[in-house]
mmCIF file of N, CA and C in Angstrom:
data_model
loop_
_atom_site.group_PDB
_atom_site.id
_atom_site.type_symbol
_atom_site.label_atom_id
_atom_site.label_comp_id
_atom_site.label_asym_id
_atom_site.label_seq_id
_atom_site.Cartn_x
_atom_site.Cartn_y
_atom_site.Cartn_z
ATOM 1 N N UNK P 1 87.272 -0.988 46.855
ATOM 2 C CA UNK P 1 86.778 -2.218 45.738
ATOM 3 C C UNK P 1 85.759 -1.846 45.450
ATOM 4 N N UNK P 2 84.837 -2.655 44.387
ATOM 5 C CA UNK P 2 82.830 -1.900 43.559
ATOM 6 C C UNK P 2 82.661 -3.026 44.503
ATOM 7 N N UNK P 3 81.454 -2.358 44.943
ATOM 8 C CA UNK P 3 80.265 -3.543 45.966
ATOM 9 C C UNK P 3 80.548 -5.032 44.821
ATOM 10 N N UNK P 4 80.808 -5.194 43.067
ATOM 11 C CA UNK P 4 80.636 -6.110 42.766
ATOM 12 C C UNK P 4 81.436 -7.017 42.960
ATOM 13 N N UNK P 5 83.184 -6.161 42.603
ATOM 14 C CA UNK P 5 84.058 -7.222 43.449
ATOM 15 C C UNK P 5 83.877 -7.937 44.868
ATOM 16 N N UNK P 6 83.134 -7.245 45.629
ATOM 17 C CA UNK P 6 83.597 -7.949 46.889
ATOM 18 C C UNK P 6 82.370 -9.257 47.130
ATOM 19 N N UNK P 7 80.869 -8.710 46.163
ATOM 20 C CA UNK P 7 80.638 -10.239 45.958
ATOM 21 C C UNK P 7 81.629 -11.393 45.515
ATOM 22 N N UNK P 8 81.608 -11.036 44.637
ATOM 23 C CA UNK P 8 82.843 -12.000 43.771
ATOM 24 C C UNK P 8 83.312 -12.634 44.154
ATOM 25 N N UNK P 9 83.974 -11.765 45.339
ATOM 26 C CA UNK P 9 85.601 -12.216 46.063
ATOM 27 C C UNK P 9 84.257 -13.471 47.164
ATOM 28 N N UNK P 10 83.023 -12.549 47.478
ATOM 29 C CA UNK P 10 82.870 -13.575 48.661
ATOM 30 C C UNK P 10 82.243 -15.081 48.095
ATOM 31 N N UNK P 11 81.363 -14.687 46.997
ATOM 32 C CA UNK P 11 80.996 -15.953 46.154
ATOM 33 C C UNK P 11 82.462 -17.284 46.535
ATOM 34 N N UNK P 12 83.336 -16.557 46.070
ATOM 35 C CA UNK P 12 84.506 -17.403 45.222
ATOM 36 C C UNK P 12 85.434 -18.089 46.654
ATOM 37 N N UNK P 13 85.116 -17.321 47.946
ATOM 38 C CA UNK P 13 85.989 -18.076 49.141
ATOM 39 C C UNK P 13 83.836 -18.622 49.645
ATOM 40 N N UNK P 14 82.720 -18.635 49.459
ATOM 41 C CA UNK P 14 82.037 -19.797 49.887
ATOM 42 C C UNK P 14 82.001 -20.450 48.748
ATOM 43 N N UNK P 15 81.791 -20.355 47.578
ATOM 44 C CA UNK P 15 82.103 -21.584 46.440
ATOM 45 C C UNK P 15 82.237 -22.173 47.457
ATOM 46 N N UNK P 16 83.752 -23.303 47.482
ATOM 47 C CA UNK P 16 84.338 -24.141 47.604
ATOM 48 C C UNK P 16 83.977 -25.627 48.977
ATOM 49 N N UNK P 17 83.311 -24.284 50.280
ATOM 50 C CA UNK P 17 82.283 -25.169 51.253
ATOM 51 C C UNK P 17 81.636 -25.340 51.238
ATOM 52 N N UNK P 18 80.794 -24.841 49.481
ATOM 53 C CA UNK P 18 79.491 -25.421 49.086
ATOM 54 C C UNK P 18 79.442 -27.136 49.149
ATOM 55 N N UNK P 19 80.228 -27.933 49.010
ATOM 56 C CA UNK P 19 80.516 -29.291 48.052
ATOM 57 C C UNK P 19 80.210 -29.814 50.024
ATOM 58 N N UNK P 20 80.878 -29.823 50.910
ATOM 59 C CA UNK P 20 80.673 -30.089 52.393
ATOM 60 C C UNK P 20 78.814 -30.094 53.358
ATOM 61 N N UNK P 21 78.535 -29.260 52.963
ATOM 62 C CA UNK P 21 77.180 -29.215 52.936
ATOM 63 C C UNK P 21 76.105 -29.865 52.765
ATOM 64 N N UNK P 22 76.861 -30.359 51.557
ATOM 65 C CA UNK P 22 75.706 -31.546 51.217
ATOM 66 C C UNK P 22 75.828 -32.654 52.035
ATOM 67 N N UNK P 23 73.377 -33.370 52.353
ATOM 68 C CA UNK P 23 73.457 -33.772 53.314
ATOM 69 C C UNK P 23 74.640 -35.520 53.041
ATOM 70 N N UNK P 24 75.036 -36.217 53.154
ATOM 71 C CA UNK P 24 75.794 -38.028 52.970
ATOM 72 C C UNK P 24 74.739 -38.489 52.523
ATOM 73 N N UNK P 25 73.594 -38.496 52.770
ATOM 74 C CA UNK P 25 72.868 -39.000 52.086
ATOM 75 C C UNK P 25 72.104 -39.241 50.760
ATOM 76 N N UNK P 26 72.504 -37.171 50.222
ATOM 77 C CA UNK P 26 72.170 -36.949 48.529
ATOM 78 C C UNK P 26 74.042 -37.365 48.290
ATOM 79 N N UNK P 27 74.993 -37.309 48.797
ATOM 80 C CA UNK P 27 76.228 -37.991 48.101
ATOM 81 C C UNK P 27 75.567 -39.982 47.697
ATOM 82 N N UNK P 28 75.361 -40.094 48.623
ATOM 83 C CA UNK P 28 75.026 -41.727 48.617
ATOM 84 C C UNK P 28 73.264 -41.975 47.483
ATOM 85 N N UNK P 29 72.539 -41.074 46.820
ATOM 86 C CA UNK P 29 71.935 -41.117 45.480
ATOM 87 C C UNK P 29 70.579 -41.621 46.365
ATOM 88 N N UNK P 30 70.447 -40.935 47.620
ATOM 89 C CA UNK P 30 69.364 -40.223 48.382
ATOM 90 C C UNK P 30 68.855 -38.838 48.961
ATOM 91 N N UNK P 31 67.476 -38.256 48.776
ATOM 92 C CA UNK P 31 67.809 -36.874 49.255
ATOM 93 C C UNK P 31 67.385 -37.946 50.939
ATOM 94 N N UNK P 32 66.794 -36.576 51.365
ATOM 95 C CA UNK P 32 65.669 -36.087 52.363
ATOM 96 C C UNK P 32 64.660 -35.985 52.663
ATOM 97 N N UNK P 33 63.965 -36.911 53.204
ATOM 98 C CA UNK P 33 63.108 -37.313 53.301
ATOM 99 C C UNK P 33 61.988 -35.730 53.748
ATOM 100 N N UNK P 34 62.738 -34.945 54.712
ATOM 101 C CA UNK P 34 62.190 -33.462 55.654
ATOM 102 C C UNK P 34 61.540 -32.760 54.549
ATOM 103 N N UNK P 35 60.896 -32.391 54.108
ATOM 104 C CA UNK P 35 60.634 -31.374 52.954
ATOM 105 C C UNK P 35 60.576 -31.741 51.383
ATOM 106 N N UNK P 36 60.267 -33.682 50.951
ATOM 107 C CA UNK P 36 60.150 -34.266 50.382
ATOM 108 C C UNK P 36 59.020 -35.095 50.162
ATOM 109 N N UNK P 37 58.856 -36.015 51.390
ATOM 110 C CA UNK P 37 57.850 -36.686 51.459
ATOM 111 C C UNK P 37 57.463 -36.897 53.133
ATOM 112 N N UNK P 38 55.447 -36.088 52.993
ATOM 113 C CA UNK P 38 55.147 -35.740 54.038
ATOM 114 C C UNK P 38 54.036 -37.311 54.949
ATOM 115 N N UNK P 39 54.227 -36.994 56.277
ATOM 116 C CA UNK P 39 53.140 -38.133 56.646
ATOM 117 C C UNK P 39 52.190 -37.415 57.492
ATOM 118 N N UNK P 40 51.155 -36.963 56.273
ATOM 119 C CA UNK P 40 49.697 -36.100 56.277
ATOM 120 C C UNK P 40 48.629 -36.440 56.945
ATOM 121 N N UNK P 41 48.587 -37.793 57.652
ATOM 122 C CA UNK P 41 47.916 -38.166 58.771
ATOM 123 C C UNK P 41 48.048 -39.779 59.598
ATOM 124 N N UNK P 42 47.245 -39.885 60.201
ATOM 125 C CA UNK P 42 47.694 -41.194 61.505
ATOM 126 C C UNK P 42 46.210 -41.304 61.767
ATOM 127 N N UNK P 43 45.485 -42.538 61.730
ATOM 128 C CA UNK P 43 44.570 -42.763 62.484
ATOM 129 C C UNK P 43 43.603 -43.627 62.424
ATOM 130 N N UNK P 44 43.075 -43.799 63.071
ATOM 131 C CA UNK P 44 42.501 -45.505 63.173
ATOM 132 C C UNK P 44 41.266 -45.572 62.329
ATOM 133 N N UNK P 45 40.589 -46.495 61.960
ATOM 134 C CA UNK P 45 39.042 -46.862 61.672
ATOM 135 C C UNK P 45 38.713 -47.862 62.758
ATOM 136 N N UNK P 46 37.571 -48.461 63.295
ATOM 137 C CA UNK P 46 36.471 -48.702 63.620
ATOM 138 C C UNK P 46 36.395 -50.077 63.296
ATOM 139 N N UNK P 47 36.343 -51.588 63.790
ATOM 140 C CA UNK P 47 36.527 -52.287 63.339
ATOM 141 C C UNK P 47 34.490 -53.068 64.081
ATOM 142 N N UNK P 48 34.463 -52.822 64.934
ATOM 143 C CA UNK P 48 33.439 -53.246 65.509
ATOM 144 C C UNK P 48 33.725 -53.664 66.876
ATOM 145 N N UNK P 49 33.240 -53.656 67.934
ATOM 146 C CA UNK P 49 33.416 -53.816 69.223
ATOM 147 C C UNK P 49 34.534 -52.841 69.366
ATOM 148 N N UNK P 50 35.591 -53.585 70.426
ATOM 149 C CA UNK P 50 37.331 -52.538 70.746
ATOM 150 C C UNK P 50 37.848 -52.929 70.094
ATOM 151 N N UNK P 51 38.041 -53.281 68.287
ATOM 152 C CA UNK P 51 39.131 -53.865 66.731
ATOM 153 C C UNK P 51 38.762 -52.405 66.386
ATOM 154 N N UNK P 52 40.380 -52.074 66.346
ATOM 155 C CA UNK P 52 40.750 -50.771 65.236
ATOM 156 C C UNK P 52 41.948 -51.543 64.663
ATOM 157 N N UNK P 53 41.391 -51.248 62.714
ATOM 158 C CA UNK P 53 42.957 -50.551 62.301
ATOM 159 C C UNK P 53 43.274 -49.061 61.664
ATOM 160 N N UNK P 54 44.982 -49.922 61.780
ATOM 161 C CA UNK P 54 45.226 -48.156 61.979
ATOM 162 C C UNK P 54 46.511 -47.504 60.811
ATOM 163 N N UNK P 55 46.099 -46.836 60.027
ATOM 164 C CA UNK P 55 46.154 -46.790 58.846
ATOM 165 C C UNK P 55 47.604 -45.135 58.977
ATOM 166 N N UNK P 56 48.223 -44.921 58.101
ATOM 167 C CA UNK P 56 49.479 -43.711 57.518
ATOM 168 C C UNK P 56 48.711 -43.386 56.280
ATOM 169 N N UNK P 57 49.105 -42.049 55.723
ATOM 170 C CA UNK P 57 48.941 -40.990 54.318
ATOM 171 C C UNK P 57 50.010 -40.786 54.199
ATOM 172 N N UNK P 58 51.113 -40.866 53.365
ATOM 173 C CA UNK P 58 51.378 -40.656 53.310
ATOM 174 C C UNK P 58 51.754 -40.026 51.459
ATOM 175 N N UNK P 59 52.513 -38.176 51.764
ATOM 176 C CA UNK P 59 52.533 -37.964 49.942
ATOM 177 C C UNK P 59 53.876 -37.030 49.588
ATOM 178 N N UNK P 60 54.746 -37.356 48.154
ATOM 179 C CA UNK P 60 55.101 -36.954 47.659
ATOM 180 C C UNK P 60 54.765 -35.284 47.324
ATOM 181 N N UNK P 61 55.790 -35.086 47.942
ATOM 182 C CA UNK P 61 55.737 -33.465 47.515
ATOM 183 C C UNK P 61 56.612 -32.800 46.297
ATOM 184 N N UNK P 62 56.911 -33.712 45.725
ATOM 185 C CA UNK P 62 58.087 -33.986 44.472
ATOM 186 C C UNK P 62 57.758 -33.978 43.191
ATOM 187 N N UNK P 63 57.955 -32.890 42.259
ATOM 188 C CA UNK P 63 57.976 -33.738 40.977
ATOM 189 C C UNK P 63 58.493 -34.258 39.961
ATOM 190 N N UNK P 64 59.242 -35.998 41.089
ATOM 191 C CA UNK P 64 59.342 -37.655 41.026
ATOM 192 C C UNK P 64 59.171 -37.869 41.583
ATOM 193 N N UNK P 65 59.392 -39.426 40.868
ATOM 194 C CA UNK P 65 58.859 -41.130 41.526
ATOM 195 C C UNK P 65 59.851 -40.652 42.758
ATOM 196 N N UNK P 66 59.253 -41.211 44.224
ATOM 197 C CA UNK P 66 59.755 -40.979 45.466
ATOM 198 C C UNK P 66 60.335 -42.809 46.112
ATOM 199 N N UNK P 67 60.716 -42.516 46.725
ATOM 200 C CA UNK P 67 60.726 -44.105 47.108
ATOM 201 C C UNK P 67 61.584 -44.046 48.217
ATOM 202 N N UNK P 68 60.498 -44.515 49.943
ATOM 203 C CA UNK P 68 60.811 -44.434 51.016
ATOM 204 C C UNK P 68 61.076 -45.298 52.141
ATOM 205 N N UNK P 69 60.838 -45.629 53.112
ATOM 206 C CA UNK P 69 60.950 -46.393 54.420
ATOM 207 C C UNK P 69 59.987 -45.622 55.197
ATOM 208 N N UNK P 70 59.220 -46.281 55.856
ATOM 209 C CA UNK P 70 58.161 -46.571 57.317
ATOM 210 C C UNK P 70 58.302 -47.273 58.222
ATOM 211 N N UNK P 71 59.055 -45.832 59.124
ATOM 212 C CA UNK P 71 59.406 -46.889 60.747
ATOM 213 C C UNK P 71 58.832 -46.718 61.534
ATOM 214 N N UNK P 72 58.213 -47.631 62.565
ATOM 215 C CA UNK P 72 56.832 -47.068 63.583
ATOM 216 C C UNK P 72 56.889 -47.488 64.990
ATOM 217 N N UNK P 73 57.188 -47.180 65.751
ATOM 218 C CA UNK P 73 57.887 -47.915 67.299
ATOM 219 C C UNK P 73 57.086 -46.883 67.982
ATOM 220 N N UNK P 74 57.235 -48.020 69.555
ATOM 221 C CA UNK P 74 56.327 -46.619 70.657
ATOM 222 C C UNK P 74 55.148 -46.685 71.279
ATOM 223 N N UNK P 75 54.514 -47.787 69.530
ATOM 224 C CA UNK P 75 52.463 -47.712 69.684
ATOM 225 C C UNK P 75 52.227 -48.709 71.042
ATOM 226 N N UNK P 76 51.888 -49.142 71.899
ATOM 227 C CA UNK P 76 52.313 -50.073 72.810
ATOM 228 C C UNK P 76 51.751 -51.574 72.699
ATOM 229 N N UNK P 77 51.737 -52.142 73.667
ATOM 230 C CA UNK P 77 50.531 -53.627 73.872
ATOM 231 C C UNK P 77 49.082 -54.355 73.072
ATOM 232 N N UNK P 78 48.801 -52.911 73.504
ATOM 233 C CA UNK P 78 47.387 -52.572 72.073
ATOM 234 C C UNK P 78 47.010 -52.148 71.355
ATOM 235 N N UNK P 79 48.337 -52.132 70.462
ATOM 236 C CA UNK P 79 48.633 -52.189 69.083
ATOM 237 C C UNK P 79 49.388 -53.227 68.852
ATOM 238 N N UNK P 80 49.117 -54.676 67.227
ATOM 239 C CA UNK P 80 49.872 -54.771 66.337
ATOM 240 C C UNK P 80 50.485 -54.232 65.114
ATOM 241 N N UNK P 81 51.298 -53.863 65.091
ATOM 242 C CA UNK P 81 52.028 -53.669 63.859
ATOM 243 C C UNK P 81 52.384 -54.298 63.127
ATOM 244 N N UNK P 82 51.786 -53.933 61.769
ATOM 245 C CA UNK P 82 52.248 -55.815 61.207
ATOM 246 C C UNK P 82 53.826 -56.015 60.567
ATOM 247 N N UNK P 83 54.760 -54.568 60.619
ATOM 248 C CA UNK P 83 56.193 -54.818 60.982
ATOM 249 C C UNK P 83 56.435 -53.517 61.023
ATOM 250 N N UNK P 84 57.693 -53.494 61.864
ATOM 251 C CA UNK P 84 57.872 -52.080 62.710
ATOM 252 C C UNK P 84 58.428 -51.155 60.873
ATOM 253 N N UNK P 85 59.335 -52.193 60.384
ATOM 254 C CA UNK P 85 59.814 -50.685 59.491
ATOM 255 C C UNK P 85 59.289 -51.164 57.923
ATOM 256 N N UNK P 86 57.991 -50.797 57.042
ATOM 257 C CA UNK P 86 57.876 -51.076 55.766
ATOM 258 C C UNK P 86 59.082 -50.260 54.397
ATOM 259 N N UNK P 87 59.141 -51.357 54.381
ATOM 260 C CA UNK P 87 59.860 -51.242 53.635
ATOM 261 C C UNK P 87 59.341 -50.294 51.621
ATOM 262 N N UNK P 88 60.426 -50.259 50.208
ATOM 263 C CA UNK P 88 60.101 -50.688 48.925
ATOM 264 C C UNK P 88 58.542 -49.817 49.170
ATOM 265 N N UNK P 89 58.379 -48.960 49.452
ATOM 266 C CA UNK P 89 57.329 -48.263 49.626
ATOM 267 C C UNK P 89 57.196 -47.309 47.960
ATOM 268 N N UNK P 90 57.278 -46.861 47.015
ATOM 269 C CA UNK P 90 57.082 -45.692 45.947
ATOM 270 C C UNK P 90 55.939 -44.917 45.453
ATOM 271 N N UNK P 91 56.483 -43.727 46.115
ATOM 272 C CA UNK P 91 55.095 -42.315 45.414
ATOM 273 C C UNK P 91 55.664 -42.621 43.809
ATOM 274 N N UNK P 92 53.946 -41.833 42.979
ATOM 275 C CA UNK P 92 54.977 -41.174 42.462
ATOM 276 C C UNK P 92 54.641 -39.387 42.507
ATOM 277 N N UNK P 93 55.066 -39.412 41.354
ATOM 278 C CA UNK P 93 55.204 -37.406 41.612
ATOM 279 C C UNK P 93 53.895 -36.602 42.261
ATOM 280 N N UNK P 94 54.785 -36.154 43.246
ATOM 281 C CA UNK P 94 52.906 -35.240 43.858
ATOM 282 C C UNK P 94 51.770 -36.559 44.427
ATOM 283 N N UNK P 95 52.164 -37.725 44.470
ATOM 284 C CA UNK P 95 51.415 -38.659 44.549
ATOM 285 C C UNK P 95 51.597 -39.294 46.206
ATOM 286 N N UNK P 96 50.291 -39.639 46.561
ATOM 287 C CA UNK P 96 50.260 -40.102 48.364
ATOM 288 C C UNK P 96 49.497 -41.608 47.981
ATOM 289 N N UNK P 97 49.631 -42.078 49.261
ATOM 290 C CA UNK P 97 48.910 -43.565 49.429
ATOM 291 C C UNK P 97 48.439 -43.943 50.889
ATOM 292 N N UNK P 98 47.551 -44.635 51.651
ATOM 293 C CA UNK P 98 47.281 -44.570 52.537
ATOM 294 C C UNK P 98 48.052 -46.255 53.138
ATOM 295 N N UNK P 99 48.183 -46.496 53.418
ATOM 296 C CA UNK P 99 49.164 -47.602 54.008
ATOM 297 C C UNK P 99 48.403 -48.511 55.411
ATOM 298 N N UNK P 100 48.064 -48.844 55.628
ATOM 299 C CA UNK P 100 47.651 -50.290 57.060
ATOM 300 C C UNK P 100 48.599 -50.800 56.769
ATOM 301 N N UNK P 101 48.920 -50.634 58.904
ATOM 302 C CA UNK P 101 49.828 -50.998 59.489
ATOM 303 C C UNK P 101 49.889 -51.750 60.826
ATOM 304 N N UNK P 102 49.049 -51.358 61.151
ATOM 305 C CA UNK P 102 48.498 -52.833 62.238
ATOM 306 C C UNK P 102 47.080 -52.885 62.720
ATOM 307 N N UNK P 103 46.289 -53.182 64.301
ATOM 308 C CA UNK P 103 45.591 -52.915 64.631
ATOM 309 C C UNK P 103 45.489 -53.446 65.639
ATOM 310 N N UNK P 104 44.272 -53.461 66.802
ATOM 311 C CA UNK P 104 44.455 -54.126 67.620
ATOM 312 C C UNK P 104 43.461 -52.813 68.730
ATOM 313 N N UNK P 105 43.306 -52.761 69.636
ATOM 314 C CA UNK P 105 42.520 -52.566 70.636
ATOM 315 C C UNK P 105 42.071 -50.725 70.864
ATOM 316 N N UNK P 106 43.308 -49.657 70.494
ATOM 317 C CA UNK P 106 43.523 -48.635 71.075
ATOM 318 C C UNK P 106 42.494 -47.893 69.909
ATOM 319 N N UNK P 107 41.955 -47.662 70.761
ATOM 320 C CA UNK P 107 40.921 -46.660 69.925
ATOM 321 C C UNK P 107 41.510 -44.801 70.014
ATOM 322 N N UNK P 108 42.207 -44.762 70.367
ATOM 323 C CA UNK P 108 43.275 -43.495 70.360
ATOM 324 C C UNK P 108 44.351 -42.990 69.449
ATOM 325 N N UNK P 109 44.333 -43.450 68.093
ATOM 326 C CA UNK P 109 45.905 -43.156 67.374
ATOM 327 C C UNK P 109 45.107 -42.567 66.582
ATOM 328 N N UNK P 110 45.946 -40.960 66.874
ATOM 329 C CA UNK P 110 45.274 -39.903 65.888
ATOM 330 C C UNK P 110 47.024 -39.401 65.868
ATOM 331 N N UNK P 111 46.728 -38.069 64.468
ATOM 332 C CA UNK P 111 48.153 -37.026 64.615
ATOM 333 C C UNK P 111 48.585 -35.971 65.961
ATOM 334 N N UNK P 112 46.890 -35.846 66.731
ATOM 335 C CA UNK P 112 47.550 -35.475 68.145
ATOM 336 C C UNK P 112 48.300 -35.920 68.999
ATOM 337 N N UNK P 113 48.651 -37.580 69.080
ATOM 338 C CA UNK P 113 49.602 -38.191 70.238
ATOM 339 C C UNK P 113 49.920 -39.087 69.309
ATOM 340 N N UNK P 114 50.863 -39.315 67.805
ATOM 341 C CA UNK P 114 51.713 -39.447 67.813
ATOM 342 C C UNK P 114 52.488 -38.556 66.628
ATOM 343 N N UNK P 115 53.611 -38.989 67.183
ATOM 344 C CA UNK P 115 55.054 -38.241 66.892
ATOM 345 C C UNK P 115 55.544 -39.064 65.232
ATOM 346 N N UNK P 116 55.914 -38.021 64.423
ATOM 347 C CA UNK P 116 56.034 -37.616 63.091
ATOM 348 C C UNK P 116 56.942 -37.380 63.343
ATOM 349 N N UNK P 117 57.977 -38.049 62.075
ATOM 350 C CA UNK P 117 59.759 -37.522 61.798
ATOM 351 C C UNK P 117 60.441 -38.154 60.927
ATOM 352 N N UNK P 118 61.403 -37.930 60.643
ATOM 353 C CA UNK P 118 61.918 -37.934 58.847
ATOM 354 C C UNK P 118 63.534 -37.373 59.181
ATOM 355 N N UNK P 119 64.011 -38.227 58.239
ATOM 356 C CA UNK P 119 64.986 -39.282 57.969
ATOM 357 C C UNK P 119 65.729 -39.615 60.172
ATOM 358 N N UNK P 120 64.576 -40.064 60.656
ATOM 359 C CA UNK P 120 64.847 -40.520 62.223
ATOM 360 C C UNK P 120 64.670 -42.060 62.104
ATOM 361 N N UNK P 121 64.740 -42.977 62.914
ATOM 362 C CA UNK P 121 64.620 -43.973 63.562
ATOM 363 C C UNK P 121 63.085 -44.046 64.430
ATOM 364 N N UNK P 122 62.625 -44.722 63.710
ATOM 365 C CA UNK P 122 61.588 -44.713 65.274
ATOM 366 C C UNK P 122 61.872 -44.829 66.726
ATOM 367 N N UNK P 123 61.485 -44.516 67.406
ATOM 368 C CA UNK P 123 61.868 -44.778 68.897
ATOM 369 C C UNK P 123 61.042 -45.202 70.291
ATOM 370 N N UNK P 124 61.361 -45.494 70.633
ATOM 371 C CA UNK P 124 60.161 -46.003 71.595
ATOM 372 C C UNK P 124 60.259 -45.345 72.120
ATOM 373 N N UNK P 125 58.590 -45.565 74.043
ATOM 374 C CA UNK P 125 58.043 -44.157 73.961
ATOM 375 C C UNK P 125 56.815 -44.085 74.163
ATOM 376 N N UNK P 126 57.104 -42.501 73.077
ATOM 377 C CA UNK P 126 55.691 -42.098 72.472
ATOM 378 C C UNK P 126 55.395 -42.810 71.519
ATOM 379 N N UNK P 127 54.594 -43.579 70.861
ATOM 380 C CA UNK P 127 54.378 -43.706 69.754
ATOM 381 C C UNK P 127 54.867 -42.514 68.581
ATOM 382 N N UNK P 128 55.653 -43.025 67.446
ATOM 383 C CA UNK P 128 56.003 -42.706 66.484
ATOM 384 C C UNK P 128 56.203 -43.468 64.996
ATOM 385 N N UNK P 129 55.839 -42.593 64.086
ATOM 386 C CA UNK P 129 55.945 -43.040 62.364
ATOM 387 C C UNK P 129 57.491 -42.161 62.020
ATOM 388 N N UNK P 130 57.943 -43.178 61.209
ATOM 389 C CA UNK P 130 59.416 -41.403 60.522
ATOM 390 C C UNK P 130 59.119 -42.492 59.371
ATOM 391 N N UNK P 131 59.470 -40.767 57.818
ATOM 392 C CA UNK P 131 60.143 -41.372 57.488
ATOM 393 C C UNK P 131 61.262 -41.163 56.983
ATOM 394 N N UNK P 132 62.507 -42.475 56.241
ATOM 395 C CA UNK P 132 63.457 -42.650 55.936
ATOM 396 C C UNK P 132 63.707 -43.640 54.468
ATOM 397 N N UNK P 133 65.947 -42.954 54.377
ATOM 398 C CA UNK P 133 65.486 -43.450 53.119
ATOM 399 C C UNK P 133 65.353 -43.314 52.197
ATOM 400 N N UNK P 134 64.779 -41.827 52.319
ATOM 401 C CA UNK P 134 63.718 -41.306 50.711
ATOM 402 C C UNK P 134 65.054 -41.378 49.467
ATOM 403 N N UNK P 135 64.454 -41.906 48.575
ATOM 404 C CA UNK P 135 65.237 -41.334 47.486
ATOM 405 C C UNK P 135 64.485 -41.235 45.315
ATOM 406 N N UNK P 136 65.285 -40.810 44.444
ATOM 407 C CA UNK P 136 64.937 -40.243 43.453
ATOM 408 C C UNK P 136 64.022 -42.200 43.693
ATOM 409 N N UNK P 137 63.009 -42.277 42.814
ATOM 410 C CA UNK P 137 62.725 -43.253 41.464
ATOM 411 C C UNK P 137 63.055 -42.926 39.958
#
């Protein structure tokens, strides 16, 4: 057999397997957040005294508008979250948005001690911000 015939044969055997490799989210009109949406920053700003506001900056790395949900967990009693989930966030193509997600007395909220996750719920334990339910708009 020639090299061309072997390549064609290999592709012919591999192509029927491709639909099984498509993530379930894409089959439902959603796309994986990982690689499409990025949590660029998590930080606090001082309000004076021992009071802080907490922010997250998210960015769309795709050429089309993207909707997503942010999930928050594990921030402890010193942080009051406005909601453990923020839904209905829409980012324009290659756009970003800074979102205020809570306030409190913890002056140590930053990218070094907050876990960033994609396509998974934010769990307890260590402070976590997770992007999920991404969909093209």
